[in-house]
Amino acid sequence: MTLVKTPPPLSQEVDLSKTYDAVVVGSGAAGGMAAHVLTEQGMNVLMLEAGKKLPIEQELRSMQWPYDHPRRGDAPPGYHSLSFNEYTIRTPPYAKGSTFKHVMSYVGGWGGSDYVKNILVDEKDHPFTGTKYAWVRARALGGKTNIWGRLALRLSDYDFKAKTHDGYGDDWPISYADIEPYYDRVDRYLGISGVKENLPHLPDSLFQRPNKLSFGEVRMRESLKKMGRVLTPYRAGVTTDGLKHNKYRSKCYGRGACDRRPGGCDIHAAFDSPTGLIYPAMDTGRLTIRTNSIAHEVLVDPNTGKARGVGFVDSGTRKSYEAKAKVVIVAASTLESARLLLLSRSPQHPNGIGNSSGHVGHNFCEHVMGPGVTGLVKDMIGKPPTLDDGRPGGFYIPRFRNLKERQPGFVRGYGFEGSGGFSIFPGNAFGAAGFGAQFKKDVRDHAGAFIGMGGFGEVLARYENYMDLDPEEKDAWGIPTLRFHYQFGDNEKKMCEDMVVAGREMFEQAGIEVVGTDDKMLTEGWSIHELGTARMGSDPKTSVLNQFQQSHDVKNLFVVDGSSHVSASCQNPTWTIMALAWRSCEYLAGEFKKGNL
Ligand SMILES: Cc1cc2nc3c(=O)[nH]c(=O)nc-3n(C[C@H](O)[C@H](O)[C@H](O)COP(=O)(O)OP(=O)(O)OC[C@H]3O[C@@H](n4cnc5c(N)ncnc54)[C@H](O)[C@@H]3O)c2cc1C
Ligand code: SF4
């Protein structure tokens, strides 16, 4: 086992007097991929990132045992993480009037808030208004990829051609065949672990070594086969065999730190944008990064209406600057990208840049989650402990509804994420009765016998679910904030009811005793899989971008993150975000070389 410890490359000097080939806004999965592809193609790129560059290994401390931390991982006094009740009973802006000095999203409340307190935004500085929404934002180099859950799944033509399949919504302007070669490249370049299953609705990746399933998970897998369903080891965006071409990342050696939910992997076996994409791009000598740079406007050439750069404010000094570029790539994450487009009003683009269709901010979609099942695998009670959490994830049960048959009550589908077996901290200790030696024995005996899973379902894209700019509210830098007009509909509610029924049925079929079910839908936004505010399409009247994530209105403007997604599917989006960004940036570089932008 070799632990890679290569320091980050030295940054290039930022030169705002020069016109870069491209400016990229945001450094997460999408921005990182744009930087990688464009620099490989020979373009000189300036990346603007609103957050800081953190000494990330010191933040994550993945090897720290709970008892080595003075507060068992909790942030110091003065920090507060929003709860489910706060999100649902109150209305945004949630941190307004809070007596706490710092307020974080619910992710901080998972236990381990100290490890994410500098990565998640302080809700006090970043308000938003409108309908309830659990908005998780990470402002740091690498964005949310520093702490993402790494479930890395492909979409299929059940998703890209969903309207053809069931009549709802719109098809994407691409099919699986268009994106498949780019999924392959993402797999090879970044590494992914998993097992081939040959499913038409969940295409296989080019997998590295898979994680082992625990005893209860294997039992479920065998039982589900008889039901015509699949339980597969967690498809993790993690390199388990190592990546010879990347000197910044080690291979996973299963330390169990993934089990600490506000995750992060300080040896970078799990993909994160800085070590996976940005540092290699810096090594080309063609990437310059300016952190602490909050973009607030895509600047426009008044003569051509084309983008000419980006206006930004330094988060520390609050001074305003302009970055000049021949092409502008927006990759600030779905909601922030929509905000930036809407903020970029000019005589040429009075409704915001790229928004002649009026669709920017609309057709928002994501995943609904909450319902789940907990079970007890009785054969495991009293068995000696095994290292079940020394792996980047448990299992995934792909969608099984509305594939061949038609499910009454709702369209589309959902998958389950789950895990079973021993973990670093026995979760059952909280619920076990008793005290003293008998209590400890009871907790130990049952610690490896629990298995649980929760559903992630597709939220339908609807024009009437949208975000616009609040006319009054501003963030700490005086930039207008987003106002949400968004709520789940009947399809999502019916789907969630079915998750509980189907989850229970699968456990019972496997001989696993159901000890708890949760039928609560979590607040809108909880999945952190926000998508679709600047969707792709062939008709400029009903879509914002073409199939290469290029603005229909402004040919040198690209939006390469999840805002381009036409529908949410039920699969986690990050691998698709990166495959699409790769495809679009390759096209962009080709057009740039031909002088077409
Ligand atoms: C706890 C957690 C678990 C997750 N689990 C999974 C999972 O298992 N599977 C999965 O597929 N996805 C998962 N996700 C979601 C995944 O992280 C996102 O899909 C992915 O990071 C999106 O990439 P992005 O580049 O669009 O956005 P981000 O990664 O958020 O990056 C956007 C960047 O843009 C910057 N930015 C924003 N506004 C501006 C501005 N105005 N100017 C300059 N910069 C700006 C931000 O600071 C940020 O660094 C998870 C996320 C979290 C937080
Ligand atoms: S289990 Fe692997 S991916 Fe997860 S934190 Fe540990 S080394 Fe990183």
XYZ file of C-alpha atoms and ligand atoms in Angstrom, residues 150 238 252-258 264-265 267 269-270 390-392, ligand 2:
25
model
C -19.473 9.270 -4.043
C -13.339 6.003 -5.584
C -8.609 3.310 -1.100
C -7.378 1.193 1.713
C -10.647 0.899 3.518
C -10.082 2.817 6.720
C -13.733 3.152 7.477
C -13.578 6.918 7.423
C -16.260 6.885 4.749
C -14.191 13.558 2.753
C -11.202 11.377 2.087
C -5.875 10.568 0.929
C -9.017 7.830 -2.953
C -12.517 9.237 -3.210
C -13.828 -0.190 5.810
C -15.264 0.626 2.404
C -16.654 3.663 0.614
S -12.760 4.040 2.884
Fe -11.443 4.545 1.111
S -12.458 6.232 0.066
Fe -13.340 6.064 2.153
S -12.182 7.539 3.374
Fe -11.274 5.533 3.530
S -9.638 5.476 1.957
Fe -11.006 7.162 1.489
